[in-house]
Amino acid sequence: MCEPEEVPQSVWSRWILDAIRKIRSQKQRPSVERICHAIRQHHDYHEDVVAEHLEAAVRDCAVLKVFNKGQSSYKDPGGLQSRTLRVERGTDLSKVVAKAVRELGERDGSTIKSVEKYVRQSHTVLEGPDVDLKNALRMAAKRAVARNLILQDGKSYKYNYNHQSPSSRKKQEAARKVDEHGEAAAKVGRRDTCVAPPTDGSGGF
């Protein structure tokens, strides 16, 4: 395939973001394959070249790469920053850290630096007076480890996929109680259907 002349990375980032928005409008996950296909519909580049510039856009923070259930996808950070994160003294960011670690999905775990980068990309962060986001995230990571939301491996953190939220545990307990109640009712029903002794004397000796 004959490739056009080189274009700046800023142009590539614009093409990639346009492709992500188009794919999202079709209610699909913006994977590498779909982004490559969308760009190749208008620009004559090999898939490897598109994928290389996609990763460069991620490094430049022009595109946000996230993982969910083992699959990677890409997002427009500008579309996410409508979410505001207010960080005051005492704000509990443990769930924010856990979600960041899960969506980053880094094989060797995520550092506080990469978590902070993700949070700033995906939120409009409003820091209160005398509050530093990195320190707040570091404290939140410790709380998240204590709650088994994430696992610590040296200076990195990994998502704990074996963790069950309190709501999930309550649902399981409720389902178990329903099952136990059903079994008890079934036993009572079996006792009630036993043959009763005759009352007219015809069955007596």
PDB file of C-alpha atoms in Angstrom:
ATOM      1  CA  MET A   1       0.000   0.000   0.000  1.00  0.00           C
ATOM      2  CA  CYS A   2       1.352   3.391  -0.978  1.00  0.00           C
ATOM      3  CA  GLU A   3       1.251   5.704   2.012  1.00  0.00           C
ATOM      4  CA  PRO A   4       0.783   9.502   1.830  1.00  0.00           C
ATOM      5  CA  GLU A   5       3.455  11.841   3.063  1.00  0.00           C
ATOM      6  CA  GLU A   6       3.962  12.277   6.785  1.00  0.00           C
ATOM      7  CA  VAL A   7       1.554  14.485   8.716  1.00  0.00           C
ATOM      8  CA  PRO A   8       2.070  16.007  12.205  1.00  0.00           C
ATOM      9  CA  GLN A   9       1.014  14.017  15.260  1.00  0.00           C
ATOM     10  CA  SER A  10      -1.446  16.790  16.129  1.00  0.00           C
ATOM     11  CA  VAL A  11      -3.312  16.028  12.899  1.00  0.00           C
ATOM     12  CA  TRP A  12      -3.251  12.314  13.689  1.00  0.00           C
ATOM     13  CA  SER A  13      -4.718  13.039  17.124  1.00  0.00           C
ATOM     14  CA  ARG A  14      -7.558  14.985  15.509  1.00  0.00           C
ATOM     15  CA  TRP A  15      -8.249  12.111  13.079  1.00  0.00           C
ATOM     16  CA  ILE A  16      -8.218   9.613  15.947  1.00  0.00           C
ATOM     17  CA  LEU A  17     -10.596  11.671  18.104  1.00  0.00           C
ATOM     18  CA  ASP A  18     -12.973  12.052  15.143  1.00  0.00           C
ATOM     19  CA  ALA A  19     -12.869   8.258  14.675  1.00  0.00           C
ATOM     20  CA  ILE A  20     -13.554   7.654  18.397  1.00  0.00           C
ATOM     21  CA  ARG A  21     -16.568  10.003  18.343  1.00  0.00           C
ATOM     22  CA  LYS A  22     -17.925   8.327  15.202  1.00  0.00           C
ATOM     23  CA  ILE A  23     -17.558   4.841  16.708  1.00  0.00           C
ATOM     24  CA  ARG A  24     -19.175   5.955  19.981  1.00  0.00           C
ATOM     25  CA  SER A  25     -22.100   7.454  18.055  1.00  0.00           C
ATOM     26  CA  GLN A  26     -22.645   3.968  16.586  1.00  0.00           C
ATOM     27  CA  LYS A  27     -22.902   2.569  20.147  1.00  0.00           C
ATOM     28  CA  GLN A  28     -19.701   0.553  19.681  1.00  0.00           C
ATOM     29  CA  ARG A  29     -16.477   0.210  21.682  1.00  0.00           C
ATOM     30  CA  PRO A  30     -13.602   2.236  20.166  1.00  0.00           C
ATOM     31  CA  SER A  31     -11.057  -0.592  19.851  1.00  0.00           C
ATOM     32  CA  VAL A  32      -7.783  -0.415  17.915  1.00  0.00           C
ATOM     33  CA  GLU A  33      -9.349  -2.347  15.041  1.00  0.00           C
ATOM     34  CA  ARG A  34     -12.401  -0.074  14.770  1.00  0.00           C
ATOM     35  CA  ILE A  35     -10.309   3.105  14.998  1.00  0.00           C
ATOM     36  CA  CYS A  36      -7.959   1.812  12.271  1.00  0.00           C
ATOM     37  CA  HIS A  37     -10.916   0.926  10.051  1.00  0.00           C
ATOM     38  CA  ALA A  38     -12.558   4.333  10.561  1.00  0.00           C
ATOM     39  CA  ILE A  39      -9.374   6.240   9.689  1.00  0.00           C
ATOM     40  CA  ARG A  40      -8.534   4.015   6.701  1.00  0.00           C
ATOM     41  CA  GLN A  41     -11.925   4.893   5.203  1.00  0.00           C
ATOM     42  CA  HIS A  42     -10.576   8.414   4.581  1.00  0.00           C
ATOM     43  CA  HIS A  43      -6.772   8.112   4.743  1.00  0.00           C
ATOM     44  CA  ASP A  44      -4.595   5.576   2.951  1.00  0.00           C
ATOM     45  CA  TYR A  45      -2.378   4.360   5.796  1.00  0.00           C
ATOM     46  CA  HIS A  46      -1.445   0.849   6.908  1.00  0.00           C
ATOM     47  CA  GLU A  47      -3.045  -0.423  10.133  1.00  0.00           C
ATOM     48  CA  ASP A  48       0.352  -0.616  11.870  1.00  0.00           C
ATOM     49  CA  VAL A  49       0.963   3.073  11.162  1.00  0.00           C
ATOM     50  CA  VAL A  50      -2.467   4.030  12.535  1.00  0.00           C
ATOM     51  CA  ALA A  51      -1.895   1.917  15.666  1.00  0.00           C
ATOM     52  CA  GLU A  52       1.524   3.528  16.194  1.00  0.00           C
ATOM     53  CA  HIS A  53       0.065   7.043  16.052  1.00  0.00           C
ATOM     54  CA  LEU A  54      -2.789   5.962  18.331  1.00  0.00           C
ATOM     55  CA  GLU A  55      -0.294   4.963  21.027  1.00  0.00           C
ATOM     56  CA  ALA A  56       1.566   8.241  20.482  1.00  0.00           C
ATOM     57  CA  ALA A  57      -1.709  10.105  21.062  1.00  0.00           C
ATOM     58  CA  VAL A  58      -2.121   8.192  24.338  1.00  0.00           C
ATOM     59  CA  ARG A  59       1.403   9.164  25.435  1.00  0.00           C
ATOM     60  CA  ASP A  60       0.656  12.806  24.562  1.00  0.00           C
ATOM     61  CA  CYS A  61      -2.532  12.635  26.705  1.00  0.00           C
ATOM     62  CA  ALA A  62      -4.604  13.511  23.621  1.00  0.00           C
ATOM     63  CA  VAL A  63      -6.433  10.176  23.966  1.00  0.00           C
ATOM     64  CA  LEU A  64      -7.304   8.174  27.071  1.00  0.00           C
ATOM     65  CA  LYS A  65      -6.702   4.412  26.969  1.00  0.00           C
ATOM     66  CA  VAL A  66      -8.764   2.306  29.372  1.00  0.00           C
ATOM     67  CA  PHE A  67      -9.277  -1.383  30.056  1.00  0.00           C
ATOM     68  CA  ASN A  68     -12.516  -3.118  30.961  1.00  0.00           C
ATOM     69  CA  LYS A  69     -12.919  -6.891  31.376  1.00  0.00           C
ATOM     70  CA  GLY A  70      -9.585  -7.485  29.684  1.00  0.00           C
ATOM     71  CA  GLN A  71     -10.387  -5.394  26.598  1.00  0.00           C
ATOM     72  CA  SER A  72      -8.787  -2.072  25.755  1.00  0.00           C
ATOM     73  CA  SER A  73     -10.688   0.893  24.372  1.00  0.00           C
ATOM     74  CA  TYR A  74     -10.022   4.576  23.823  1.00  0.00           C
ATOM     75  CA  LYS A  75     -11.826   7.712  24.964  1.00  0.00           C
ATOM     76  CA  ASP A  76     -11.825  11.418  24.244  1.00  0.00           C
ATOM     77  CA  PRO A  77     -10.579  13.066  27.465  1.00  0.00           C
ATOM     78  CA  GLY A  78     -12.397  16.261  26.524  1.00  0.00           C
ATOM     79  CA  GLY A  79     -15.697  14.429  26.621  1.00  0.00           C
ATOM     80  CA  LEU A  80     -14.979  13.123  30.113  1.00  0.00           C
ATOM     81  CA  GLN A  81     -13.855  16.324  31.775  1.00  0.00           C
ATOM     82  CA  SER A  82     -17.443  17.473  32.201  1.00  0.00           C
ATOM     83  CA  ARG A  83     -17.221  15.352  35.368  1.00  0.00           C
ATOM     84  CA  THR A  84     -16.023  17.520  38.236  1.00  0.00           C
ATOM     85  CA  LEU A  85     -13.985  16.059  41.076  1.00  0.00           C
ATOM     86  CA  ARG A  86     -13.754  18.274  44.157  1.00  0.00           C
ATOM     87  CA  VAL A  87     -10.866  17.345  46.422  1.00  0.00           C
ATOM     88  CA  GLU A  88     -11.032  18.784  49.921  1.00  0.00           C
ATOM     89  CA  ARG A  89      -9.359  17.739  53.160  1.00  0.00           C
ATOM     90  CA  GLY A  90     -10.829  14.398  54.171  1.00  0.00           C
ATOM     91  CA  THR A  91     -12.348  13.598  50.739  1.00  0.00           C
ATOM     92  CA  ASP A  92     -12.453   9.813  50.290  1.00  0.00           C
ATOM     93  CA  LEU A  93     -10.916   9.029  46.903  1.00  0.00           C
ATOM     94  CA  SER A  94     -10.463   5.284  47.465  1.00  0.00           C
ATOM     95  CA  LYS A  95     -13.147   4.352  44.896  1.00  0.00           C
ATOM     96  CA  VAL A  96     -11.711   6.867  42.424  1.00  0.00           C
ATOM     97  CA  VAL A  97      -8.295   5.223  42.784  1.00  0.00           C
ATOM     98  CA  ALA A  98      -9.760   1.725  42.425  1.00  0.00           C
ATOM     99  CA  LYS A  99     -11.634   2.688  39.246  1.00  0.00           C
ATOM    100  CA  ALA A 100      -8.522   4.331  37.791  1.00  0.00           C
ATOM    101  CA  VAL A 101      -6.402   1.237  38.486  1.00  0.00           C
ATOM    102  CA  ARG A 102      -9.079  -0.996  36.943  1.00  0.00           C
ATOM    103  CA  GLU A 103      -9.516   1.083  33.795  1.00  0.00           C
ATOM    104  CA  LEU A 104      -5.797   1.642  33.298  1.00  0.00           C
ATOM    105  CA  GLY A 105      -5.372  -2.137  33.388  1.00  0.00           C
ATOM    106  CA  GLU A 106      -1.586  -1.984  33.363  1.00  0.00           C
ATOM    107  CA  ARG A 107      -0.059  -5.452  33.466  1.00  0.00           C
ATOM    108  CA  ASP A 108       2.578  -4.537  36.044  1.00  0.00           C
ATOM    109  CA  GLY A 109       0.198  -2.376  38.048  1.00  0.00           C
ATOM    110  CA  SER A 110      -0.344   1.380  38.143  1.00  0.00           C
ATOM    111  CA  THR A 111       1.727   3.898  40.077  1.00  0.00           C
ATOM    112  CA  ILE A 112       0.294   6.927  41.862  1.00  0.00           C
ATOM    113  CA  LYS A 113       1.745   9.039  39.046  1.00  0.00           C
ATOM    114  CA  SER A 114      -0.217   7.166  36.360  1.00  0.00           C
ATOM    115  CA  VAL A 115      -3.364   7.228  38.531  1.00  0.00           C
ATOM    116  CA  GLU A 116      -3.036  11.001  38.935  1.00  0.00           C
ATOM    117  CA  LYS A 117      -2.580  11.380  35.172  1.00  0.00           C
ATOM    118  CA  TYR A 118      -5.724   9.328  34.535  1.00  0.00           C
ATOM    119  CA  VAL A 119      -7.777  11.272  37.098  1.00  0.00           C
ATOM    120  CA  ARG A 120      -6.723  14.638  35.651  1.00  0.00           C
ATOM    121  CA  GLN A 121      -7.532  13.427  32.135  1.00  0.00           C
ATOM    122  CA  SER A 122     -10.948  12.056  33.042  1.00  0.00           C
ATOM    123  CA  HIS A 123     -12.118  14.796  35.441  1.00  0.00           C
ATOM    124  CA  THR A 124     -12.068  18.502  35.937  1.00  0.00           C
ATOM    125  CA  VAL A 125     -10.215  18.475  39.257  1.00  0.00           C
ATOM    126  CA  LEU A 126     -10.929  21.243  41.754  1.00  0.00           C
ATOM    127  CA  GLU A 127      -8.409  21.152  44.594  1.00  0.00           C
ATOM    128  CA  GLY A 128      -9.247  22.861  47.845  1.00  0.00           C
ATOM    129  CA  PRO A 129      -6.816  25.151  49.677  1.00  0.00           C
ATOM    130  CA  ASP A 130      -3.693  23.380  50.951  1.00  0.00           C
ATOM    131  CA  VAL A 131      -4.766  20.153  49.163  1.00  0.00           C
ATOM    132  CA  ASP A 132      -2.413  18.309  46.820  1.00  0.00           C
ATOM    133  CA  LEU A 133      -4.078  15.731  44.538  1.00  0.00           C
ATOM    134  CA  LYS A 134      -1.075  13.389  44.449  1.00  0.00           C
ATOM    135  CA  ASN A 135      -0.878  13.213  48.253  1.00  0.00           C
ATOM    136  CA  ALA A 136      -4.649  12.742  48.469  1.00  0.00           C
ATOM    137  CA  LEU A 137      -4.449   9.862  45.966  1.00  0.00           C
ATOM    138  CA  ARG A 138      -1.562   8.308  47.883  1.00  0.00           C
ATOM    139  CA  MET A 139      -3.622   8.288  51.099  1.00  0.00           C
ATOM    140  CA  ALA A 140      -6.666   7.022  49.186  1.00  0.00           C
ATOM    141  CA  ALA A 141      -4.619   4.155  47.749  1.00  0.00           C
ATOM    142  CA  LYS A 142      -3.740   3.044  51.274  1.00  0.00           C
ATOM    143  CA  ARG A 143      -7.435   3.052  52.212  1.00  0.00           C
ATOM    144  CA  ALA A 144      -8.328   1.176  49.033  1.00  0.00           C
ATOM    145  CA  VAL A 145      -5.741  -1.504  49.866  1.00  0.00           C
ATOM    146  CA  ALA A 146      -7.131  -1.785  53.413  1.00  0.00           C
ATOM    147  CA  ARG A 147     -10.621  -2.280  51.956  1.00  0.00           C
ATOM    148  CA  ASN A 148      -9.335  -4.910  49.492  1.00  0.00           C
ATOM    149  CA  LEU A 149     -10.418  -2.790  46.532  1.00  0.00           C
ATOM    150  CA  ILE A 150      -6.895  -2.929  45.097  1.00  0.00           C
ATOM    151  CA  LEU A 151      -3.724  -4.912  45.746  1.00  0.00           C
ATOM    152  CA  GLN A 152      -0.323  -3.338  46.335  1.00  0.00           C
ATOM    153  CA  ASP A 153       2.770  -4.685  44.590  1.00  0.00           C
ATOM    154  CA  GLY A 154       5.745  -2.561  45.594  1.00  0.00           C
ATOM    155  CA  LYS A 155       5.007   0.964  44.383  1.00  0.00           C
ATOM    156  CA  SER A 156       2.299  -0.242  42.000  1.00  0.00           C
ATOM    157  CA  TYR A 157      -1.345  -1.156  42.487  1.00  0.00           C
ATOM    158  CA  LYS A 158      -3.532  -3.739  40.775  1.00  0.00           C
ATOM    159  CA  TYR A 159      -7.309  -4.053  40.815  1.00  0.00           C
ATOM    160  CA  ASN A 160      -8.687  -6.783  43.080  1.00  0.00           C
ATOM    161  CA  TYR A 161     -11.150  -8.613  40.842  1.00  0.00           C
ATOM    162  CA  ASN A 162     -12.000 -11.001  43.708  1.00  0.00           C
ATOM    163  CA  HIS A 163     -13.375  -8.176  45.825  1.00  0.00           C
ATOM    164  CA  GLN A 164     -17.116  -8.123  46.412  1.00  0.00           C
ATOM    165  CA  SER A 165     -18.897  -4.865  47.145  1.00  0.00           C
ATOM    166  CA  PRO A 166     -21.238  -4.735  50.184  1.00  0.00           C
ATOM    167  CA  SER A 167     -24.240  -4.514  47.832  1.00  0.00           C
ATOM    168  CA  SER A 168     -23.151  -7.713  46.041  1.00  0.00           C
ATOM    169  CA  ARG A 169     -22.736  -9.519  49.344  1.00  0.00           C
ATOM    170  CA  LYS A 170     -26.208  -8.365  50.484  1.00  0.00           C
ATOM    171  CA  LYS A 171     -27.750  -9.619  47.232  1.00  0.00           C
ATOM    172  CA  GLN A 172     -26.067 -13.006  47.654  1.00  0.00           C
ATOM    173  CA  GLU A 173     -27.215 -13.251  51.283  1.00  0.00           C
ATOM    174  CA  ALA A 174     -30.772 -12.304  50.289  1.00  0.00           C
ATOM    175  CA  ALA A 175     -30.775 -14.912  47.509  1.00  0.00           C
ATOM    176  CA  ARG A 176     -29.492 -17.552  49.936  1.00  0.00           C
ATOM    177  CA  LYS A 177     -32.265 -16.705  52.441  1.00  0.00           C
ATOM    178  CA  VAL A 178     -34.867 -16.985  49.683  1.00  0.00           C
ATOM    179  CA  ASP A 179     -33.487 -20.409  48.727  1.00  0.00           C
ATOM    180  CA  GLU A 180     -33.530 -21.558  52.361  1.00  0.00           C
ATOM    181  CA  HIS A 181     -37.082 -20.286  52.805  1.00  0.00           C
ATOM    182  CA  GLY A 182     -38.150 -22.084  49.638  1.00  0.00           C
ATOM    183  CA  GLU A 183     -36.626 -25.356  50.803  1.00  0.00           C
ATOM    184  CA  ALA A 184     -38.357 -25.044  54.197  1.00  0.00           C
ATOM    185  CA  ALA A 185     -41.701 -24.348  52.522  1.00  0.00           C
ATOM    186  CA  ALA A 186     -41.227 -27.339  50.255  1.00  0.00           C
ATOM    187  CA  LYS A 187     -40.617 -29.616  53.251  1.00  0.00           C
ATOM    188  CA  VAL A 188     -43.801 -28.355  54.929  1.00  0.00           C
ATOM    189  CA  GLY A 189     -45.693 -28.963  51.723  1.00  0.00           C
ATOM    190  CA  ARG A 190     -44.434 -32.529  51.531  1.00  0.00           C
ATOM    191  CA  ARG A 191     -45.585 -33.168  55.101  1.00  0.00           C
ATOM    192  CA  ASP A 192     -49.027 -31.728  54.334  1.00  0.00           C
ATOM    193  CA  THR A 193     -49.482 -34.028  51.361  1.00  0.00           C
ATOM    194  CA  CYS A 194     -48.949 -37.194  53.408  1.00  0.00           C
ATOM    195  CA  VAL A 195     -51.983 -39.541  53.505  1.00  0.00           C
ATOM    196  CA  ALA A 196     -54.192 -38.661  56.466  1.00  0.00           C
ATOM    197  CA  PRO A 197     -55.732 -41.470  58.571  1.00  0.00           C
ATOM    198  CA  PRO A 198     -59.293 -42.397  57.560  1.00  0.00           C
ATOM    199  CA  THR A 199     -62.092 -40.836  59.580  1.00  0.00           C
ATOM    200  CA  ASP A 200     -65.076 -43.039  58.575  1.00  0.00           C
ATOM    201  CA  GLY A 201     -63.746 -46.226  60.101  1.00  0.00           C
ATOM    202  CA  SER A 202     -63.684 -48.057  56.745  1.00  0.00           C
ATOM    203  CA  GLY A 203     -59.956 -48.448  56.874  1.00  0.00           C
ATOM    204  CA  GLY A 204     -59.787 -49.787  60.449  1.00  0.00           C
ATOM    205  CA  PHE A 205     -59.078 -53.352  61.491  1.00  0.00           C
TER     206      PHE A 205
END
